[in-house]
Structures are given as C-alpha cells and as structure tokens.
Amino acid sequence: MAHQALTAAPATAAPAPAGDSRTTVTGLTLEHRTDPLGVDAAIPRFGWRTDSSVRGRSQSAYRVLVATSPDRLTPGRADVWDSGRVTSADSVAVPYRGPALRRSTRYHWTVTVWDEHGRARTARDAAHFETGLLSTDGSTGWDGARWIGMAGKRPNSPGAPLLRRQAALRRGRVRQARLYVSALGVYDAYVNGRRVTVPHGEGVTTEVLCPGWTNYETRISYLTYDVTEQVAEGNGHVTLAAVLGNGWYNGRISEGSTYYSSDGNPLALKAKLLIRYADGSSQTVVTAPGTDWRATDTGPWRADDIYDGQTYDARAELPGWTANGFDTNGWSSTSEYDLAARFPEVEMVAYPGESARIVPAWDRSPVSVTVYTGVTGKEDSPHGRGRVVVDPARCVTDPARAAKTPVTLRPGETAVLDLGQNLVGVPRYTLRGPAGTQVSFAFGEMLNDTGEGADGPEGSVYRANLRTAKATSTYVLKGDRAGESHQDSLTYYGFRYVSVTTSKEITLTGFTGRVATSALRDTGHLTTDDDKVNRLFSNVRWGQRGNYLWVPTDCPQRDERLGWTGDTQIFAATGLYNADAANFLSHYQDTVIDSQRVYGLDGAQFTNVAPGANINIPAPASGWSDCGVIVPWTLWQMTGDRTVINRSWESMARYIRWIRGRSDSGFTGQGSLFADWLAPQATGPQFLSDVYYGHSVRLMAQMARATGRTAEASAYDSLFAGIRRTFMATYLDTTDGTITVRSSLGGEPLNGFTPEDNSQTALLWVLKLGFYETEAQRRRLVELLAANIGNDDTYKAAHPDSSRVQYSENTLSVGFLGANILAPVLTAEGRVDLAYTLLHQNAMPSWLYSVDNGATTVWERWNSYSKEDGFGPVDMNSFNHYSYGAVAEWMYESMAGIARDPGHPGFKHFLLAPHPDPTGRITKVSGTHLSPYGEIRSEWELRGRVLTYRAQVPANSTATLSLPATGPHAVRAGRTPLDRLPGVEPLGFTGGTASYRLPSGRYEVSSPLD
C-alpha cells in the first residue's frame, strides 16, 4: 500500500514560477550523506544548498517532496510526503514529517526553494535514499539470519574462516539486490566471485575492516551494499562468501573489555541478501547454521591481527571459492553463535556514515629504494649499531624510477622503501619468485640514525616505537612465473618506510601504499606563501586521514591505536574544517555514550578511551571525559544540526551531575589523571579539572538554550557562576595588588613534572573562561602570558626553577590541553603577533620543530625526534598523532579568516576575520571551507601596505567581515567604499578594524594599512 501524501498546500497547486537561471539548488543530502543506502533513522534529516552568483540570494521558503518513483516528484503526485510550502530559511537537518518509512525501500526526493523575491527553483537533480532494516533487535527484518561461524573452529587457531553458500535464483529478471552484512570480527564480502565494492568518486573502491569498531556488548553495526549487478551475472545462481578476520573483536587491542576473552572469541558472520525480481517477487539468502553454509580455514589467510599484521600463503589459494560451482567437499559445516545469550541487550544498527575505505587518489609509491647487504662499522659507531652496507647498483633515488623499477632481493639482504609520506593503510605489492618463498614487509615511520635511541644500524627501519606490535605483512609465494600480487585487508599499518626481506631470491616489481581512512572527502583547504607553514598544514591533514579510521584514534602504528577521547575533543573542530566528518564524529559520540554506561565510573563518567577498555584507567580524567560534552557542542557549531545534542542530552547531564556530586560544594572538578599531557611546563591536575568543569558546564548552558531547555540553561548558568567564584577564590592570588594564577596547586601530573604558577596553559584557560574580576586583571594576565612565551633572560632570571629556563625565547609550553587554545586566545586578546611568532618558531618546543626535522605528519611529542639528539622516549613516541595539529583550527579561523559565529551555528552567519601576519613572513593566505550552505572562500594578500582581500559568502548565509583599515570608509571595492555596495551594512570602525555585514556573494576589496 502506498503512503498517503501529506501536504500543507493544495495537491492541485500550480507549478512554481521559474527562478533565476543564475541560481541552482544542489548538494542534496539525507542524514548528511548523498544518496545513501541503509538508512535506519526513523526521522531522517534533509539538507540542500543554494548556489548562486547573485549577491544577496537567500531562501524564504522550501517544499520537500518524497515519492516512491522519480516521476511522482511533482506537487499532487508525491505519494509519500509533501511538506507543502514552508516559510523558512532552514536548509540543514530539515526533519522528515511523513508517515513511517518501510524497511529496505528506495525513496526519491527533491526540494523546491523560493528566494527572497518569492521566485522558485527546484533542485536540478532529484535525490534518493534507501532505508535499512529499521530495527535494532538483530531479528526484525533479518528474515531469520543468524550469527554463524565455522563449526569446531577453535578461536585463535591458524587460518581465517572462509564461509560460503550457493543458492539457486528464481526465474525472472533481477531488478534489485541488496546485501546487509555484519561480523563479529571483520569481513571481506564477495558475491558471485567479486569482492563487494562501494561507490567512491567517479568509480568504486574497497572498504577495510568492516563493520568497524564498537562496544560489541552494546552495539554492532551492519552495512548495506547494492549488489544488483553481481547477482544478475550469476546465471541462475548466487554465491555469497566472506573471509572473517579477528579485527578488534578478537585481538589484544581489546584487552580489559567486557567482550574480550583471553582464550579468544569465535568469529561470526551475519548476512541477508535480498533479491527483488521484475515481476514483484522477492527472495532472500541468509546466514543460518546447517549444511547450506560451508566453511574452511585452510585458505591462504593464515594469520591476522590489528597490531601484528597479516600472513598470506598464496600456495593455499582456493581458485573460484567465492564463485558459483565451487566444490566444497571436505569443508566443514557452520554453527550458530548465540550472541544474545552472552549480551542480551546488544543492538544491531545500520552504520550511519561512510565506511573506512581505500582512497585511490592518495596512493603512494616509493620515492626511493635502498638495498643493503649487511652491516658494517659497529666498532667505531657511537652506540655499536653500525651502518648498513648499501648496494648502489640496486638503489634508486629518483622518485619517478623508484616507483616502477624492479628490485631483485636475495636472502640476507634488505630493501628499504621510502614512500615519502607517513600514511595509514595497507600495502599492495607484486612479486616474482619460487613457490614457498617467504617475503616479509616490516613497516616503520622513521629510519635509524646514529643516536642512542636508535634500534638498529643507521639507514635501517626504526621500529622500537611500535613496542610489541609486529606490524608485518608476510607473503608466501605460490611460484607464478607471471608474477603475483597481494593486498592486505584484515589489518592496517601506519608507515612511511618498509623493510623487505626474503627467504629466497625474489623480484619485487611493484609496491603501493594504499591509504585507508574514514576522512574520505576534504572540505577545507589552506595555503600560504610560506612553505614550512604549508607543510605543517599538510601534516595535520595526513594525521587526520591516518587516525580517522572507524574511530578517531591516537596513533595508527604501535600496540595502542585507541579511541582516546582527549585527542578527539581537542581536534574535533579542525577535523570538521578539514573533512566531511560529521557522521563519523556523531557515530563516535554514540560509542562514547555506550562506553559511559559500560566502563565509566558509576556509569556516569565519560571514559578516557572509547570503545573498549584497554588502558581505560578507572580514575578521574577531566579533559578526556569532557569529550562527551565537547564533541556534541562542536558538531552543532560546525553543522547547525542539533540532533546530536538531543541524542546525547541525558548522558551529558548525567555526567555533569556526577561531577557535581563528587565535591562538597559541587563547584570543583572530578580530577585530571593526565593533566596537560606531555606539556613542557606542568599545570596542576586539579586546576585543569576545575577549568574543564567550568568549560563543559558553559557549553551545556549554550546547548540547553539552543534546544529549548530554558530552565536547565539557567541552572547551568548558575552552576558556572559558582564554579567561577570557587575557582577564583582558590587559584587567583591578588594579595600584593597584582595577580598570580596558582596553577601549581592540585597535585602533580601523571608524568611526575612539578606544576608551576602562571603556566602557559593555566593562563590561557583563565583568559578563555573569563575567570578574573577586572579589566586590569585581564591585562595583567595577558602580560604574564606574553612574558612566559617570550621567555627572555629577564624572565628566566626571575623564574630560575621553571622548566622554561631550558627552552628558547618565544616558544610554546603547552601540552594536549593547551595546544588548541593557545593561538586563538592570543588572537582574541590582541596578541596575534605572538600567535604568528609561535607559528613560525622552529626551536623546541614548536610546531615547525617537527617540520624542520622531516615530519610529514604531526608527532605525539614536541621532541619526538631531532637531527641533533635522535629519537625521543621510546615508550610513547608516535610520529602520527594529530592532537597538536589542532592549531589548524586557528589557521582556518584567524589566518584565513573563516570562523564560526557561535550565535549562528553551522555557518548560517559566520565571521570573516583574517589577521595578516605582523611578522611579515606570510604575505598571502587562501582558505576555503565547504560549509552546510556552500563553499566559503577567504583570501588575502599584502603588497606593500595595501591589503587585497577576496571572499565568497554562500547563498542563504551572511557574514560579518572585519578587516584592518585606516578608517571607516577606507575598505573599497574598486573605487567604491565597501559600505556603499547594495546590501552591505557598515558595523563600525574600532581599534583599526572596519566591520561590515555582508550578504551572500563574491567580494574583492582593498584596504590601505597606513
């Protein structure tokens, strides 16, 4: 039965008049995705953009039509939902208000937009979406599909389980086929002999480690695939097959988690193949125990582990095992795994975003190949490790040749491949050699030097920082004279360098580092005329690509790779400027909430890692556990979508209540185990806990007001006021008529450093939160901060016991909890000169220190490596750790000048506030960000004392532009003062800055600076 149309306008309404041809409606999304499959949201959210070259274009009304076929997308014919003409400027997260949607159904939709003059424009191309199984119990909609695994298979015994079933198709043309699939572990799925792929760009690509990582005791994701073409090729039969890997479910990465077993967890598959025929009939093939599904572990996938890598023996390949007609004689039967008996409350949900997948455009080939035959010079080397003996005849230093020159390698020799970029993903390689030859590809991020921290001879691949992770791809050749190729799929690696060894002579004819990520589409770009700053920005982006893999991890290479919540909240805004990551972080918030219930103290504290419990120390962890409040706030600010706030509200409120109940006054924080992690200058943990408590409470008040929780907003305002009073009474010393921030109070951090008064991070947070009484105090706090940063001889003489004495002038001294607010607070306090000075600094500690020392991603420690001193502490030394990359938020907002307006989330109204570099080292910046309303552009160039500025404000949005100028009318578009352009509203001239309210459109102006 068709849905009935629900219309707010007469079904016979006349078509809207044609709109301006210079205006188009584009970017149609549902649940922030384009034409998604497997949508489980009961009330999905629509979104669209209006693109226009007309200045001042805005939306006055919209009309959404939803229908069961494209030809019904007209007023009066839409058979699912007609919103009617709705007077509203909303075009982000517009909720569906029609009848309940049916599962496994494709719906088509479009939108008509009326502009400010009442002229209509309908989207150029209609969109569609498909619902998933619309259930969470793991039963409804699954048509009897069960969790099955290989019967009699002992967990952790050699060999990955291979499962397959062949079924006869009914007669008739296949109209549509959908595969719904999940795994306890990870899977590679096949239909009729072909690996299941997903659309990407103009083509398709493969995923990695599906269905991702969740708290398996509470939530398991499934994914949906269009496999119509593969099923139609089956000549009357269909074969569904899968390889199961251990993934996070059955690896030591999940030690301490409720679902972890030291004896190993059995791997299992759950799948439903839904086939619909042209005559209207349908058929399903589901996973169920019995003889129809067969299994074996004798295939080529011999071992796999997230930390240790993968072993593939090509001699054990089973040609045709995923296709129709394969003989499974000798294979085992399958048996059911009763997940519900172990975890009765577990939910199965459709993964709400884009999966982690291979991005072909980011493939990396070697830029150099070095072959060494041994080690020499141990006796006269500084630490007795020697240096490699290079064979120059087989070394290639030209990148173009290195990418394609075959390399012959013999036993006892090693080839070192340099990909030129630290990346995360899997290798693809092509080899020739005799059957049974074992080739090992060991991955690392750096090469050994002659320093004390090296773990091998100079020139070999450094791997000590991987700790116990083996991170090795092992391949056993089958002896194909034409060559054989392989790509790992059941694990992943973080690497720039690869060390290749072999048991017999082989020829390596090709190698590619294939990037795997969930940060699939860039939405922001920033370039300057400073190569080092550009390299820093590139490092930030590559760090995000590597660590946004199903969950936001801290590092991708060593025996950790966990979803640290502190790292996540620090980087969230940068991540959303850089990439289309809203669904990724929104899904992670669900995981954080699940972890709160399962692993959080008293079921109320947000944990310091999520999912799982590995290294999840049951202790107060302000700055980390506040992720559960900060991520929803940041998502709302960056997208304008309040859904995540409402979904998280009870969990966030429970967290704040829990903190409040831990102290007698209710105005002090829970404590901070990690404090300002890895800061060169320490701050008291309780001090940081108290400021983060205030920070989270203030965000709660803002979110409460935005979602209509007026009484709760007032309550949080009052709580914040109490926290502020208590904080100032505890930590601000004004007895001598000046002011001292007593950040030495509150214990010592986990790393044992002695906290200091007036630390950089403490001063930053006091200024950010307004934890002072008077303007005189504020000015003094800024002076103290500037003096700390300046760190000149006078400062050092006055603070002989400070950790600052060992560092250079004009250096930062913050750790994880100060890195993202350092430059923004300096800029807000009128010291953008110091922000730029710190940006350009290359002495330790600084952002460019790593750049000058060869980094291609952001490091965990400010001193992870130096050419002079070698490697930093090996126990915790990641060369791909994005936390300090949070400076890119400031680069977008203050360098390029594309900033959120907190009062108008989602860039409905935003700030264009570029800050030219007072040091003069940067004279040109160009930035873009694809906001929910369209692409924002902000570019400036300084020539002599004239600032040229270009901007683009998307249709249906407005901006406040603030530019340095000599007077209120000095900013000009050509010869015309900017404030005389139609629609431009002058907002005043203060302190050398002219401000204007801009309607949508493109602008090019100039402003003399003196």
PDB file of C-alpha atoms in Angstrom, residues 39-139:
ATOM      1  CA  VAL A  39      19.320   4.491   6.445  1.00  0.00           C
ATOM      2  CA  ASP A  40      17.902   3.470   9.804  1.00  0.00           C
ATOM      3  CA  ALA A  41      16.881   6.904  11.097  1.00  0.00           C
ATOM      4  CA  ALA A  42      13.172   6.979  11.937  1.00  0.00           C
ATOM      5  CA  ILE A  43      13.062  10.715  11.214  1.00  0.00           C
ATOM      6  CA  PRO A  44      15.745  11.310   8.589  1.00  0.00           C
ATOM      7  CA  ARG A  45      17.135  14.794   8.030  1.00  0.00           C
ATOM      8  CA  PHE A  46      17.213  16.533   4.654  1.00  0.00           C
ATOM      9  CA  GLY A  47      19.754  19.099   3.558  1.00  0.00           C
ATOM     10  CA  TRP A  48      20.497  21.137   0.444  1.00  0.00           C
ATOM     11  CA  ARG A  49      22.425  24.146  -0.762  1.00  0.00           C
ATOM     12  CA  THR A  50      21.539  27.086  -2.969  1.00  0.00           C
ATOM     13  CA  ASP A  51      24.344  28.059  -5.334  1.00  0.00           C
ATOM     14  CA  SER A  52      24.072  31.464  -6.879  1.00  0.00           C
ATOM     15  CA  SER A  53      26.221  34.178  -8.422  1.00  0.00           C
ATOM     16  CA  VAL A  54      23.574  36.712  -7.400  1.00  0.00           C
ATOM     17  CA  ARG A  55      24.542  38.827  -4.431  1.00  0.00           C
ATOM     18  CA  GLY A  56      22.152  38.643  -1.503  1.00  0.00           C
ATOM     19  CA  ARG A  57      20.497  35.413  -2.582  1.00  0.00           C
ATOM     20  CA  SER A  58      18.633  33.788   0.301  1.00  0.00           C
ATOM     21  CA  GLN A  59      15.914  31.232   0.878  1.00  0.00           C
ATOM     22  CA  SER A  60      12.496  32.387   2.044  1.00  0.00           C
ATOM     23  CA  ALA A  61      10.654  29.061   1.799  1.00  0.00           C
ATOM     24  CA  TYR A  62      11.062  25.451   0.766  1.00  0.00           C
ATOM     25  CA  ARG A  63       8.993  22.459  -0.264  1.00  0.00           C
ATOM     26  CA  VAL A  64      10.242  18.885   0.070  1.00  0.00           C
ATOM     27  CA  LEU A  65       8.635  16.096  -1.954  1.00  0.00           C
ATOM     28  CA  VAL A  66       9.221  12.413  -1.258  1.00  0.00           C
ATOM     29  CA  ALA A  67       7.888   9.713  -3.578  1.00  0.00           C
ATOM     30  CA  THR A  68       8.269   6.061  -4.465  1.00  0.00           C
ATOM     31  CA  SER A  69       9.427   6.876  -8.011  1.00  0.00           C
ATOM     32  CA  PRO A  70      11.086   9.851  -9.695  1.00  0.00           C
ATOM     33  CA  ASP A  71       8.093  10.542 -11.936  1.00  0.00           C
ATOM     34  CA  ARG A  72       5.949  11.255  -8.882  1.00  0.00           C
ATOM     35  CA  LEU A  73       8.124  14.115  -7.656  1.00  0.00           C
ATOM     36  CA  THR A  74       5.627  16.810  -8.521  1.00  0.00           C
ATOM     37  CA  PRO A  75       3.017  18.583  -6.382  1.00  0.00           C
ATOM     38  CA  GLY A  76      -0.108  16.468  -6.163  1.00  0.00           C
ATOM     39  CA  ARG A  77       1.643  13.257  -7.192  1.00  0.00           C
ATOM     40  CA  ALA A  78       4.151  12.770  -4.378  1.00  0.00           C
ATOM     41  CA  ASP A  79       2.841   9.582  -2.786  1.00  0.00           C
ATOM     42  CA  VAL A  80       4.977   9.565   0.380  1.00  0.00           C
ATOM     43  CA  TRP A  81       5.280  13.119   1.700  1.00  0.00           C
ATOM     44  CA  ASP A  82       4.734  16.661   0.569  1.00  0.00           C
ATOM     45  CA  SER A  83       5.901  19.192   3.130  1.00  0.00           C
ATOM     46  CA  GLY A  84       3.942  21.928   1.438  1.00  0.00           C
ATOM     47  CA  ARG A  85       5.450  25.367   1.135  1.00  0.00           C
ATOM     48  CA  VAL A  86       7.182  26.054   4.443  1.00  0.00           C
ATOM     49  CA  THR A  87       8.179  29.621   5.159  1.00  0.00           C
ATOM     50  CA  SER A  88      11.683  29.107   6.487  1.00  0.00           C
ATOM     51  CA  ALA A  89      15.327  29.728   5.681  1.00  0.00           C
ATOM     52  CA  ASP A  90      16.243  26.272   7.016  1.00  0.00           C
ATOM     53  CA  SER A  91      18.184  24.049   4.662  1.00  0.00           C
ATOM     54  CA  VAL A  92      20.184  21.993   7.175  1.00  0.00           C
ATOM     55  CA  ALA A  93      18.813  18.984   9.072  1.00  0.00           C
ATOM     56  CA  VAL A  94      15.225  19.585   7.947  1.00  0.00           C
ATOM     57  CA  PRO A  95      13.267  16.698   9.522  1.00  0.00           C
ATOM     58  CA  TYR A  96      11.051  14.305   7.605  1.00  0.00           C
ATOM     59  CA  ARG A  97       7.466  14.570   8.856  1.00  0.00           C
ATOM     60  CA  GLY A  98       5.695  11.989   6.732  1.00  0.00           C
ATOM     61  CA  PRO A  99       4.338   8.534   7.512  1.00  0.00           C
ATOM     62  CA  ALA A 100       6.610   5.813   8.854  1.00  0.00           C
ATOM     63  CA  LEU A 101       9.051   4.612   6.233  1.00  0.00           C
ATOM     64  CA  ARG A 102       9.191   0.990   5.118  1.00  0.00           C
ATOM     65  CA  ARG A 103      12.339  -1.064   5.508  1.00  0.00           C
ATOM     66  CA  SER A 104      14.537  -1.899   2.534  1.00  0.00           C
ATOM     67  CA  THR A 105      12.767   0.639   0.346  1.00  0.00           C
ATOM     68  CA  ARG A 106      14.106   3.240  -2.060  1.00  0.00           C
ATOM     69  CA  TYR A 107      12.594   6.697  -1.829  1.00  0.00           C
ATOM     70  CA  HIS A 108      13.111   9.580  -4.191  1.00  0.00           C
ATOM     71  CA  TRP A 109      13.034  13.188  -3.142  1.00  0.00           C
ATOM     72  CA  THR A 110      13.544  16.719  -4.300  1.00  0.00           C
ATOM     73  CA  VAL A 111      13.214  20.218  -2.954  1.00  0.00           C
ATOM     74  CA  THR A 112      11.933  23.496  -4.329  1.00  0.00           C
ATOM     75  CA  VAL A 113      13.361  26.678  -2.871  1.00  0.00           C
ATOM     76  CA  TRP A 114      11.841  30.140  -3.013  1.00  0.00           C
ATOM     77  CA  ASP A 115      14.300  33.030  -2.943  1.00  0.00           C
ATOM     78  CA  GLU A 116      13.970  36.381  -1.221  1.00  0.00           C
ATOM     79  CA  HIS A 117      11.771  37.647  -4.074  1.00  0.00           C
ATOM     80  CA  GLY A 118       9.448  34.654  -3.991  1.00  0.00           C
ATOM     81  CA  ARG A 119      10.900  33.084  -7.125  1.00  0.00           C
ATOM     82  CA  ALA A 120      11.107  29.308  -7.117  1.00  0.00           C
ATOM     83  CA  ARG A 121      13.882  26.988  -8.116  1.00  0.00           C
ATOM     84  CA  THR A 122      13.711  23.184  -7.958  1.00  0.00           C
ATOM     85  CA  ALA A 123      16.790  21.060  -7.485  1.00  0.00           C
ATOM     86  CA  ARG A 124      18.480  20.311 -10.772  1.00  0.00           C
ATOM     87  CA  ASP A 125      18.742  16.599  -9.980  1.00  0.00           C
ATOM     88  CA  ALA A 126      16.429  14.600  -7.766  1.00  0.00           C
ATOM     89  CA  ALA A 127      17.988  12.545  -4.988  1.00  0.00           C
ATOM     90  CA  HIS A 128      17.170   9.209  -3.446  1.00  0.00           C
ATOM     91  CA  PHE A 129      17.802   7.186  -0.326  1.00  0.00           C
ATOM     92  CA  GLU A 130      17.134   3.661   0.825  1.00  0.00           C
ATOM     93  CA  THR A 131      16.060   2.574   4.243  1.00  0.00           C
ATOM     94  CA  GLY A 132      17.846  -0.202   6.053  1.00  0.00           C
ATOM     95  CA  LEU A 133      16.239  -2.860   8.205  1.00  0.00           C
ATOM     96  CA  LEU A 134      14.763  -0.253  10.598  1.00  0.00           C
ATOM     97  CA  SER A 135      15.282  -2.386  13.668  1.00  0.00           C
ATOM     98  CA  THR A 136      17.805  -2.769  16.456  1.00  0.00           C
ATOM     99  CA  ASP A 137      16.972  -6.185  17.905  1.00  0.00           C
ATOM    100  CA  GLY A 138      19.032  -8.114  15.362  1.00  0.00           C
ATOM    101  CA  SER A 139      15.976 -10.124  14.416  1.00  0.00           C
TER     102      SER A 139
END
